[in-house]
mmCIF file of C-alpha atoms in Angstrom:
data_model
loop_
_atom_site.group_PDB
_atom_site.id
_atom_site.type_symbol
_atom_site.label_atom_id
_atom_site.label_comp_id
_atom_site.label_asym_id
_atom_site.label_seq_id
_atom_site.Cartn_x
_atom_site.Cartn_y
_atom_site.Cartn_z
ATOM 1 C CA MET A 15 11.152 -11.406 13.329
ATOM 2 C CA ALA A 16 9.638 -10.693 16.805
ATOM 3 C CA SER A 17 8.568 -13.700 18.879
ATOM 4 C CA GLY A 18 4.515 -14.316 18.458
ATOM 5 C CA PHE A 19 1.564 -14.880 21.058
ATOM 6 C CA CYS A 20 2.174 -18.385 20.524
ATOM 7 C CA SER A 21 -0.981 -19.711 22.704
ATOM 8 C CA LEU A 22 -3.364 -16.909 22.544
ATOM 9 C CA GLY A 23 -6.012 -19.525 24.097
ATOM 10 C CA LEU A 24 -3.768 -19.124 27.426
ATOM 11 C CA THR A 25 -5.830 -17.559 30.597
ATOM 12 C CA LEU A 26 -5.589 -14.155 31.240
ATOM 13 C CA THR A 27 -3.954 -14.999 34.265
ATOM 14 C CA SER A 28 -1.220 -17.409 32.418
ATOM 15 C CA LEU A 29 -0.449 -14.765 29.671
ATOM 16 C CA LEU A 30 -0.370 -11.762 31.590
ATOM 17 C CA SER A 31 1.945 -12.875 34.534
ATOM 18 C CA SER A 32 4.457 -14.607 31.427
ATOM 19 C CA HIS A 33 4.488 -12.232 28.795
ATOM 20 C CA ALA A 34 5.688 -9.168 28.259
ATOM 21 C CA LEU A 35 3.044 -7.348 27.336
ATOM 22 C CA ALA A 36 2.543 -7.535 31.257
ATOM 23 C CA ARG A 37 5.294 -4.970 31.666
ATOM 24 C CA HIS A 38 3.498 -1.937 30.390
ATOM 25 C CA VAL A 39 5.184 1.875 29.949
ATOM 26 C CA LEU A 40 3.093 4.290 30.426
ATOM 27 C CA LEU A 41 2.404 7.013 27.467
ATOM 28 C CA PRO A 42 1.741 10.480 28.418
ATOM 29 C CA THR A 43 -1.351 11.445 28.034
ATOM 30 C CA LEU A 44 -2.944 12.313 25.035
ATOM 31 C CA ARG A 45 -3.668 16.551 25.233
ATOM 32 C CA TRP A 46 -6.334 16.520 22.873
ATOM 33 C CA ARG A 47 -8.449 14.248 25.087
ATOM 34 C CA SER A 48 -11.904 15.130 25.048
ATOM 35 C CA SER A 49 -15.142 14.750 27.544
ATOM 36 C CA SER A 50 -17.338 14.402 24.797
ATOM 37 C CA ILE A 51 -17.027 11.596 21.578
ATOM 38 C CA SER A 52 -18.207 14.451 19.695
ATOM 39 C CA MET A 53 -14.816 15.854 19.778
ATOM 40 C CA SER A 54 -13.197 14.909 16.590
ATOM 41 C CA PRO A 55 -8.723 13.914 16.898
ATOM 42 C CA PRO A 56 -6.837 15.871 15.326
ATOM 43 C CA LEU A 57 -6.866 15.408 11.090
ATOM 44 C CA ARG A 58 -3.173 13.916 10.817
ATOM 45 C CA ILE A 59 -3.802 11.391 13.136
ATOM 46 C CA SER A 60 -7.007 10.308 11.468
ATOM 47 C CA ARG A 61 -4.382 10.198 8.241
ATOM 48 C CA ALA A 62 -2.022 8.182 9.953
ATOM 49 C CA LEU A 63 -4.390 5.621 10.915
ATOM 50 C CA SER A 64 -4.989 5.248 7.212
ATOM 51 C CA SER A 65 -4.332 1.169 6.524
ATOM 52 C CA SER A 66 -3.971 2.667 2.692
ATOM 53 C CA PRO A 67 -0.596 3.684 1.138
ATOM 54 C CA ILE A 68 -0.857 5.799 -1.439
ATOM 55 C CA SER A 69 -2.024 4.140 -4.543
ATOM 56 C CA SER A 70 0.668 3.087 -6.966
ATOM 57 C CA SER A 71 0.957 4.621 -10.251
ATOM 58 C CA PHE A 72 3.296 1.703 -11.703
ATOM 59 C CA SER A 73 1.670 -0.171 -15.036
ATOM 60 C CA TRP A 74 2.097 -4.084 -16.538
ATOM 61 C CA ASP A 75 4.778 -3.006 -18.252
ATOM 62 C CA ASP A 76 7.186 -1.965 -15.018
ATOM 63 C CA VAL A 77 6.147 -5.518 -13.797
ATOM 64 C CA ILE A 78 7.456 -7.053 -16.612
ATOM 65 C CA GLU A 79 10.152 -5.351 -17.150
ATOM 66 C CA THR A 80 11.535 -5.460 -13.226
ATOM 67 C CA GLY A 81 10.940 -9.422 -13.398
ATOM 68 C CA LEU A 82 13.188 -9.880 -16.716
ATOM 69 C CA ALA A 83 15.843 -7.424 -16.111
ATOM 70 C CA GLU A 84 16.504 -9.150 -12.373
ATOM 71 C CA TYR A 85 16.252 -12.728 -14.061
ATOM 72 C CA ALA A 86 19.902 -13.625 -13.342
ATOM 73 C CA PRO A 87 21.424 -16.652 -12.276
ATOM 74 C CA HIS A 88 23.345 -14.569 -9.437
ATOM 75 C CA ARG A 89 20.475 -12.962 -8.154
ATOM 76 C CA SER A 90 18.168 -16.121 -7.550
ATOM 77 C CA SER A 91 20.626 -17.249 -4.631
ATOM 78 C CA ASP A 92 20.027 -13.902 -2.959
ATOM 79 C CA LEU A 93 17.424 -13.984 -0.159
ATOM 80 C CA THR A 94 17.697 -11.075 1.313
ATOM 81 C CA GLY A 95 14.598 -9.374 -0.812
ATOM 82 C CA PHE A 96 12.374 -11.964 0.474
ATOM 83 C CA LEU A 97 13.518 -11.674 3.877
ATOM 84 C CA GLN A 98 12.549 -7.918 3.745
ATOM 85 C CA LYS A 99 9.234 -8.496 2.695
ATOM 86 C CA VAL A 100 8.843 -10.531 5.216
ATOM 87 C CA ASP A 101 10.209 -7.756 7.906
ATOM 88 C CA ARG A 102 7.780 -5.423 6.168
ATOM 89 C CA CYS A 103 4.511 -7.015 7.579
ATOM 90 C CA ASN A 104 6.133 -7.609 10.999
ATOM 91 C CA ARG A 105 7.288 -4.316 12.011
ATOM 92 C CA GLY A 106 6.516 -2.561 15.317
ATOM 93 C CA SER A 107 7.392 -5.407 17.799
ATOM 94 C CA GLU A 108 9.106 -2.641 20.147
ATOM 95 C CA LYS A 109 5.780 -0.886 20.513
ATOM 96 C CA LEU A 110 4.149 -3.991 22.310
ATOM 97 C CA ALA A 111 3.956 -2.055 25.759
ATOM 98 C CA GLU A 112 1.721 0.647 24.414
ATOM 99 C CA PHE A 113 -0.683 -2.137 24.207
ATOM 100 C CA ILE A 114 -2.916 -3.289 26.388
ATOM 101 C CA PRO A 115 -4.903 -6.375 26.225
ATOM 102 C CA PHE A 116 -8.799 -7.167 25.738
ATOM 103 C CA VAL A 117 -10.407 -9.475 27.448
ATOM 104 C CA ILE A 118 -13.515 -11.610 27.169
ATOM 105 C CA GLU A 119 -14.577 -14.697 29.490
ATOM 106 C CA GLU A 120 -11.081 -14.660 30.730
ATOM 107 C CA GLN A 121 -9.410 -15.426 27.462
ATOM 108 C CA ILE A 122 -7.112 -12.757 25.781
ATOM 109 C CA VAL A 123 -9.096 -11.778 22.016
ATOM 110 C CA GLY A 124 -7.038 -8.644 21.033
ATOM 111 C CA TYR A 125 -4.780 -5.964 22.053
ATOM 112 C CA ILE A 126 -5.767 -2.208 22.490
ATOM 113 C CA HIS A 127 -3.506 0.562 22.179
ATOM 114 C CA ARG A 128 -3.578 1.882 25.960
ATOM 115 C CA GLY A 129 -3.076 5.665 24.657
ATOM 116 C CA PHE A 130 -4.977 6.330 21.852
ATOM 117 C CA PHE A 131 -7.861 3.859 20.948
ATOM 118 C CA THR A 132 -8.836 3.768 24.432
ATOM 119 C CA GLU A 133 -9.183 6.790 25.446
ATOM 120 C CA TYR A 134 -12.086 6.942 22.820
ATOM 121 C CA LEU A 135 -13.440 3.796 24.357
ATOM 122 C CA ARG A 136 -13.429 5.342 27.612
ATOM 123 C CA GLU A 137 -16.501 7.315 26.395
ATOM 124 C CA PHE A 138 -18.176 4.132 26.370
ATOM 125 C CA HIS A 139 -18.192 3.542 29.988
ATOM 126 C CA ASP A 140 -21.498 1.007 29.624
ATOM 127 C CA ILE A 141 -19.999 -0.615 27.306
ATOM 128 C CA PHE A 142 -16.156 -1.075 27.849
ATOM 129 C CA THR A 143 -15.110 -1.708 31.236
ATOM 130 C CA PHE A 144 -11.030 -1.218 32.539
ATOM 131 C CA ALA A 145 -9.430 -2.996 34.510
ATOM 132 C CA GLN A 146 -6.684 -1.416 36.611
ATOM 133 C CA ASN A 147 -3.193 -3.306 37.764
ATOM 134 C CA GLY A 148 -3.859 -4.631 41.127
ATOM 135 C CA SER A 149 -7.801 -4.793 40.877
ATOM 136 C CA CYS A 150 -7.564 -8.515 40.890
ATOM 137 C CA PRO A 151 -5.327 -10.005 43.673
ATOM 138 C CA ASP A 152 -4.423 -12.812 41.078
ATOM 139 C CA ARG A 153 -3.881 -10.960 38.127
ATOM 140 C CA VAL A 154 -1.252 -8.578 36.750
ATOM 141 C CA GLY A 155 -1.606 -5.531 34.249
ATOM 142 C CA ASP A 156 -4.159 -3.378 33.286
ATOM 143 C CA TYR A 157 -6.856 -4.842 30.842
ATOM 144 C CA VAL A 158 -10.265 -3.640 28.563
ATOM 145 C CA THR A 159 -13.371 -5.834 28.883
ATOM 146 C CA LEU A 160 -17.229 -6.041 27.887
ATOM 147 C CA ASN A 161 -19.602 -4.849 30.670
ATOM 148 C CA PRO A 162 -20.587 -8.174 32.657
ATOM 149 C CA MET A 163 -24.520 -7.131 31.740
ATOM 150 C CA PHE A 164 -23.505 -8.145 27.890
ATOM 151 C CA GLN A 165 -23.369 -12.027 27.867
ATOM 152 C CA LYS A 166 -24.395 -13.602 25.011
ATOM 153 C CA PRO A 167 -22.547 -13.208 21.216
ATOM 154 C CA GLU A 168 -25.710 -11.444 19.987
ATOM 155 C CA ASP A 169 -26.068 -8.950 22.510
ATOM 156 C CA ARG A 170 -22.205 -8.067 22.643
ATOM 157 C CA THR A 171 -22.229 -7.583 18.752
ATOM 158 C CA ARG A 172 -25.028 -5.014 18.915
ATOM 159 C CA ALA A 173 -23.333 -3.121 21.135
ATOM 160 C CA VAL A 174 -19.841 -2.508 19.987
ATOM 161 C CA ALA A 175 -21.498 -2.082 16.801
ATOM 162 C CA ASP A 176 -22.976 0.809 17.917
ATOM 163 C CA VAL A 177 -19.941 1.990 19.037
ATOM 164 C CA ILE A 178 -18.510 1.110 15.968
ATOM 165 C CA LYS A 179 -20.680 3.347 14.068
ATOM 166 C CA ILE A 180 -20.225 6.447 15.823
ATOM 167 C CA LEU A 181 -16.098 6.193 15.625
ATOM 168 C CA ALA A 182 -16.773 5.500 12.129
ATOM 169 C CA ASP A 183 -18.865 8.400 11.501
ATOM 170 C CA LYS A 184 -16.231 10.819 13.563
ATOM 171 C CA GLY A 185 -13.781 9.217 10.938
ATOM 172 C CA ILE A 186 -11.711 7.144 13.609
ATOM 173 C CA ILE A 187 -12.092 4.214 12.079
ATOM 174 C CA PRO A 188 -12.213 4.427 8.061
ATOM 175 C CA GLY A 189 -13.041 2.352 5.585
ATOM 176 C CA ILE A 190 -15.681 0.552 7.048
ATOM 177 C CA ARG A 191 -16.891 -2.955 4.770
ATOM 178 C CA ASN A 192 -20.161 -3.964 6.279
ATOM 179 C CA GLU A 193 -18.478 -7.373 7.445
ATOM 180 C CA LEU A 194 -18.659 -9.218 10.633
ATOM 181 C CA TYR A 195 -15.219 -11.115 11.769
ATOM 182 C CA PRO A 196 -15.665 -13.281 14.600
ATOM 183 C CA VAL A 197 -13.776 -12.207 17.792
ATOM 184 C CA LYS A 198 -12.374 -15.540 19.576
ATOM 185 C CA SER A 199 -8.695 -16.045 20.916
ATOM 186 C CA SER A 200 -7.981 -18.596 18.447
ATOM 187 C CA PHE A 201 -8.894 -20.432 15.168
ATOM 188 C CA ASN A 202 -11.125 -23.047 17.090
ATOM 189 C CA ALA A 203 -12.219 -21.470 19.974
ATOM 190 C CA PRO A 204 -15.491 -20.310 20.218
ATOM 191 C CA VAL A 205 -16.912 -16.772 19.076
ATOM 192 C CA PHE A 206 -17.138 -14.144 22.017
ATOM 193 C CA PHE A 207 -19.138 -11.690 19.424
ATOM 194 C CA SER A 208 -18.924 -10.190 15.904
ATOM 195 C CA LEU A 209 -17.003 -7.227 15.104
ATOM 196 C CA GLU A 210 -16.887 -4.955 11.704
ATOM 197 C CA ARG A 211 -14.203 -5.991 9.794
ATOM 198 C CA ALA A 212 -12.492 -2.496 9.489
ATOM 199 C CA ALA A 213 -12.190 -2.246 13.231
ATOM 200 C CA ALA A 214 -10.331 -5.441 13.861
ATOM 201 C CA PRO A 215 -7.059 -4.182 14.318
ATOM 202 C CA TYR A 216 -7.879 -1.001 16.192
ATOM 203 C CA PHE A 217 -8.728 -3.978 18.707
ATOM 204 C CA GLY A 218 -5.827 -6.534 17.816
ATOM 205 C CA LEU A 219 -7.746 -9.552 17.284
ATOM 206 C CA LYS A 220 -6.749 -12.221 15.564
ATOM 207 C CA GLY A 221 -7.690 -12.311 11.592
ATOM 208 C CA TYR A 222 -8.002 -15.323 9.674
ATOM 209 C CA GLY A 223 -8.032 -14.920 5.405
ATOM 210 C CA VAL A 224 -7.871 -17.376 2.351
ATOM 211 C CA HIS A 225 -5.392 -16.493 -0.153
ATOM 212 C CA MET A 226 -5.194 -19.247 -3.066
ATOM 213 C CA ASN A 227 -2.062 -18.934 -5.756
ATOM 214 C CA GLY A 228 -3.759 -19.448 -9.380
ATOM 215 C CA TYR A 229 -1.609 -21.174 -11.501
ATOM 216 C CA VAL A 230 -0.872 -22.856 -15.406
ATOM 217 C CA GLU A 231 1.819 -25.140 -15.915
ATOM 218 C CA ARG A 232 3.215 -25.271 -19.651
ATOM 219 C CA ASP A 233 5.858 -27.263 -21.093
ATOM 220 C CA GLY A 234 7.137 -28.612 -17.175
ATOM 221 C CA LYS A 235 7.087 -24.235 -16.497
ATOM 222 C CA LYS A 236 5.082 -22.905 -13.752
ATOM 223 C CA SER A 237 3.398 -19.305 -14.697
ATOM 224 C CA LEU A 238 1.235 -17.605 -11.622
ATOM 225 C CA TRP A 239 -1.669 -15.381 -12.357
ATOM 226 C CA ILE A 240 -1.544 -11.836 -10.801
ATOM 227 C CA GLY A 241 -4.362 -9.326 -10.367
ATOM 228 C CA LYS A 242 -3.825 -5.681 -9.608
ATOM 229 C CA ARG A 243 -6.204 -4.380 -7.641
ATOM 230 C CA SER A 244 -8.530 -1.624 -9.040
ATOM 231 C CA LEU A 245 -7.574 2.036 -7.818
ATOM 232 C CA ALA A 246 -11.284 2.545 -6.560
ATOM 233 C CA LYS A 247 -10.673 -0.027 -3.805
ATOM 234 C CA SER A 248 -10.498 1.738 -0.321
ATOM 235 C CA THR A 249 -7.357 -0.425 0.812
ATOM 236 C CA TYR A 250 -3.994 -0.838 -1.465
ATOM 237 C CA PRO A 251 -5.644 0.569 -4.238
ATOM 238 C CA GLY A 252 -3.447 -0.154 -7.453
ATOM 239 C CA MET A 253 -1.129 -2.918 -5.799
ATOM 240 C CA LEU A 254 -0.473 -6.126 -7.211
ATOM 241 C CA ASP A 255 -2.197 -9.275 -5.467
ATOM 242 C CA HIS A 256 -2.979 -13.218 -5.869
ATOM 243 C CA LEU A 257 -5.520 -14.233 -8.357
ATOM 244 C CA VAL A 258 -7.780 -15.090 -5.526
ATOM 245 C CA ALA A 259 -7.999 -13.644 -1.827
ATOM 246 C CA GLY A 260 -9.896 -12.643 0.813
ATOM 247 C CA GLY A 261 -10.471 -12.003 4.649
ATOM 248 C CA LEU A 262 -13.097 -14.824 6.484
ATOM 249 C CA PRO A 263 -15.873 -13.766 7.742
ATOM 250 C CA HIS A 264 -17.700 -15.135 10.448
ATOM 251 C CA GLY A 265 -19.705 -18.186 9.726
ATOM 252 C CA ILE A 266 -18.293 -19.511 6.440
ATOM 253 C CA SER A 267 -15.447 -21.943 6.113
ATOM 254 C CA CYS A 268 -12.307 -21.759 4.508
ATOM 255 C CA GLY A 269 -13.308 -23.920 1.795
ATOM 256 C CA GLU A 270 -16.501 -22.198 0.959
ATOM 257 C CA ASN A 271 -14.528 -18.582 1.167
ATOM 258 C CA VAL A 272 -12.360 -20.019 -1.210
ATOM 259 C CA VAL A 273 -14.886 -21.150 -3.665
ATOM 260 C CA LYS A 274 -17.232 -17.923 -3.769
ATOM 261 C CA GLU A 275 -13.705 -15.486 -3.525
ATOM 262 C CA CYS A 276 -12.864 -17.059 -7.117
ATOM 263 C CA GLU A 277 -16.537 -17.033 -8.562
ATOM 264 C CA GLU A 278 -16.051 -12.774 -7.336
ATOM 265 C CA GLU A 279 -12.366 -11.932 -8.378
ATOM 266 C CA ALA A 280 -11.916 -14.204 -11.014
ATOM 267 C CA GLY A 281 -15.346 -15.649 -12.438
ATOM 268 C CA ILE A 282 -13.869 -19.318 -11.330
ATOM 269 C CA ALA A 283 -16.555 -22.126 -11.805
ATOM 270 C CA LYS A 284 -17.741 -23.695 -8.646
ATOM 271 C CA VAL A 285 -16.326 -27.045 -10.655
ATOM 272 C CA ILE A 286 -12.855 -25.845 -11.118
ATOM 273 C CA ALA A 287 -12.531 -23.468 -8.034
ATOM 274 C CA ASP A 288 -13.074 -27.265 -5.938
ATOM 275 C CA ARG A 289 -10.119 -28.252 -6.813
ATOM 276 C CA ALA A 290 -7.793 -26.055 -5.014
ATOM 277 C CA ILE A 291 -5.650 -27.419 -2.321
ATOM 278 C CA ALA A 292 -5.456 -26.591 0.928
ATOM 279 C CA VAL A 293 -1.538 -26.104 1.512
ATOM 280 C CA GLY A 294 -0.554 -24.976 5.163
ATOM 281 C CA ALA A 295 -0.870 -21.000 6.769
ATOM 282 C CA VAL A 296 1.349 -18.261 6.913
ATOM 283 C CA SER A 297 1.233 -15.673 9.452
ATOM 284 C CA TYR A 298 1.980 -12.109 10.652
ATOM 285 C CA MET A 299 1.968 -9.397 13.344
ATOM 286 C CA ASP A 300 2.375 -5.411 12.365
ATOM 287 C CA ILE A 301 1.674 -2.566 14.183
ATOM 288 C CA ASP A 302 1.213 0.351 12.683
ATOM 289 C CA HIS A 303 0.527 3.453 14.346
ATOM 290 C CA TYR A 304 -1.944 2.670 16.634
ATOM 291 C CA CYS A 305 -3.775 -0.436 14.588
ATOM 292 C CA PHE A 306 -1.844 -3.607 15.839
ATOM 293 C CA LYS A 307 -2.716 -6.587 12.735
ATOM 294 C CA ARG A 308 -2.322 -10.178 13.937
ATOM 295 C CA ASP A 309 -3.163 -12.203 10.709
ATOM 296 C CA VAL A 310 -2.940 -15.850 9.952
ATOM 297 C CA LEU A 311 -3.429 -16.322 6.183
ATOM 298 C CA PHE A 312 -4.627 -20.268 4.863
ATOM 299 C CA CYS A 313 -3.007 -20.746 1.739
ATOM 300 C CA TYR A 314 -4.318 -22.503 -1.317
ATOM 301 C CA ASP A 315 -2.818 -23.808 -4.607
ATOM 302 C CA LEU A 316 -5.396 -23.908 -7.692
ATOM 303 C CA LYS A 317 -3.844 -25.786 -11.048
ATOM 304 C CA LEU A 318 -5.848 -23.504 -13.699
ATOM 305 C CA PRO A 319 -5.900 -24.859 -17.528
ATOM 306 C CA GLU A 320 -3.942 -23.619 -19.847
ATOM 307 C CA ASP A 321 -6.653 -21.365 -21.524
ATOM 308 C CA PHE A 322 -8.227 -20.485 -18.664
ATOM 309 C CA VAL A 323 -8.494 -16.452 -18.432
ATOM 310 C CA PRO A 324 -9.823 -14.799 -15.526
ATOM 311 C CA GLN A 325 -12.512 -12.397 -15.559
ATOM 312 C CA ASN A 326 -13.213 -9.884 -12.481
ATOM 313 C CA GLN A 327 -17.071 -9.738 -11.028
ATOM 314 C CA ASP A 328 -16.938 -7.270 -8.345
ATOM 315 C CA GLY A 329 -14.943 -4.649 -9.508
ATOM 316 C CA GLU A 330 -12.188 -4.811 -7.346
ATOM 317 C CA VAL A 331 -9.314 -6.015 -9.520
ATOM 318 C CA GLU A 332 -8.347 -4.066 -12.412
ATOM 319 C CA SER A 333 -6.915 -6.769 -14.763
ATOM 320 C CA PHE A 334 -4.789 -9.718 -14.452
ATOM 321 C CA LYS A 335 -1.526 -10.561 -15.888
ATOM 322 C CA LEU A 336 -0.132 -14.246 -16.449
ATOM 323 C CA ILE A 337 3.013 -14.202 -15.603
ATOM 324 C CA PRO A 338 6.519 -17.157 -15.063
ATOM 325 C CA VAL A 339 6.983 -17.941 -11.392
ATOM 326 C CA ALA A 340 10.539 -16.880 -11.311
ATOM 327 C CA GLN A 341 9.659 -12.885 -12.828
ATOM 328 C CA VAL A 342 7.218 -12.831 -10.034
ATOM 329 C CA ALA A 343 9.617 -13.747 -7.598
ATOM 330 C CA ASN A 344 12.137 -10.875 -8.791
ATOM 331 C CA VAL A 345 9.207 -8.562 -8.905
ATOM 332 C CA ILE A 346 8.800 -9.492 -5.079
ATOM 333 C CA ARG A 347 12.538 -9.626 -4.246
ATOM 334 C CA GLU A 348 13.287 -6.206 -6.074
ATOM 335 C CA THR A 349 9.859 -4.057 -5.494
ATOM 336 C CA SER A 350 7.257 -2.998 -3.607
ATOM 337 C CA PHE A 351 4.455 -3.641 -6.061
ATOM 338 C CA PHE A 352 2.477 -6.291 -4.285
ATOM 339 C CA LYS A 353 0.117 -6.015 -1.393
ATOM 340 C CA ALA A 354 2.571 -6.840 1.702
ATOM 341 C CA ASN A 355 0.674 -9.764 3.117
ATOM 342 C CA CYS A 356 0.805 -11.307 -0.491
ATOM 343 C CA SER A 357 4.615 -11.657 -0.899
ATOM 344 C CA LEU A 358 4.831 -13.961 2.702
ATOM 345 C CA VAL A 359 2.047 -16.322 0.581
ATOM 346 C CA ILE A 360 3.375 -16.501 -3.167
ATOM 347 C CA ILE A 361 7.357 -16.617 -0.905
ATOM 348 C CA ASP A 362 5.671 -19.655 0.164
ATOM 349 C CA PHE A 363 4.449 -20.597 -3.321
ATOM 350 C CA LEU A 364 8.406 -20.601 -4.183
ATOM 351 C CA PHE A 365 9.182 -22.879 -1.108
ATOM 352 C CA ARG A 366 6.767 -26.230 -2.219
ATOM 353 C CA HIS A 367 7.501 -25.688 -5.676
ATOM 354 C CA GLY A 368 10.915 -25.877 -5.543
ATOM 355 C CA PHE A 369 12.442 -21.912 -6.725
ATOM 356 C CA ILE A 370 13.683 -21.653 -3.365
ATOM 357 C CA ARG A 371 16.396 -24.440 -2.123
ATOM 358 C CA PRO A 372 17.714 -25.799 1.024
ATOM 359 C CA GLU A 373 21.461 -24.667 -1.040
ATOM 360 C CA GLN A 374 20.687 -20.728 -0.456
ATOM 361 C CA SER A 375 21.867 -18.818 2.545
ATOM 362 C CA GLY A 376 19.203 -18.201 4.893
ATOM 363 C CA TYR A 377 16.842 -20.824 4.351
ATOM 364 C CA LEU A 378 15.778 -21.969 7.102
ATOM 365 C CA ASP A 379 15.383 -18.730 8.476
ATOM 366 C CA LEU A 380 13.463 -17.422 5.916
ATOM 367 C CA TYR A 381 10.814 -20.199 6.192
ATOM 368 C CA ARG A 382 10.994 -20.199 10.128
ATOM 369 C CA ARG A 383 9.517 -16.601 9.699
ATOM 370 C CA LEU A 384 7.141 -16.644 7.767
ATOM 371 C CA THR A 385 4.987 -18.388 10.300
ATOM 372 C CA ASN A 386 6.370 -15.848 12.907
ATOM 373 C CA GLY A 387 5.592 -18.840 15.391
ATOM 374 C CA ASP A 388 1.620 -17.794 15.654
ATOM 375 C CA CYS A 389 -0.691 -19.804 13.590
ATOM 376 C CA SER A 390 -3.142 -20.871 16.024
#
């Protein structure tokens, strides 16, 4: 796992002068650069930017069979499959030089692909400003910022929203959710403005979410409630997911978001959802084509009544299944049935509940890589 940007609250000067991102490699100019934003990119590029894999066709029977077939003592000590899942969420570190910082008020809040996405943003020269190398004597490297005329968060939000709408209408940013993410340098930093969630990876923003492991304990043995995402979902349709998970929008706390998602995704009443325990966080950095995902997932555990049965309320989950934790572990180790970042949160659960032990080879390496050194 590549080392992360451990302190995004650093000033632009200090970070650009010390980090490898300052040593950029210029990409060839794209031949299809347009003089007007009305020109759509080639369809192949639009498809490449989609965050959704092809819909999975596996069934619950496949999931159960995989869990049972691989449930053997000689497999329980093998952490290779878990390490592979962590690596899957941390692709593309060799492409860091293709991105330039997105800066607001001297703080780096994201990273934008210098060859593809900046070509679109340049068309909005009244909103985005491109600072060239050496334009300021105390700074190193190129970066993107907003026109200084936008000084208030609400003004920045409106201006950038207009850009996102145009790019979405052209198919450049797919999957618009009408959900705003806060733009800030770290979790506890001030919010500079808010941005459409679907656009966050194109600006390389730090994203935050809540993922809750809902489990049942019977006769001393734990089982996890697992959801299978609706085939109608725009992202990762048909794949396995946590009982409850969701991005953290602007203006809501982690705990409030857990309670809200519990009701919407699994029909869990507030009186039960309030028992969810915050148990830590995992993080990852994934570069996929022109998108840069830098996510921190706050992890929660909720021990549920033995007779509880989840009922989806928002249409985003096709069905649920209660599966012994050891079998869930085998499914993660042997398949790609789970939405990729869910694997990280469940691996963290396996550590905390003793299903992964210090005696196993690679234990400390796997544990270290779950946070990628970047939970700011």
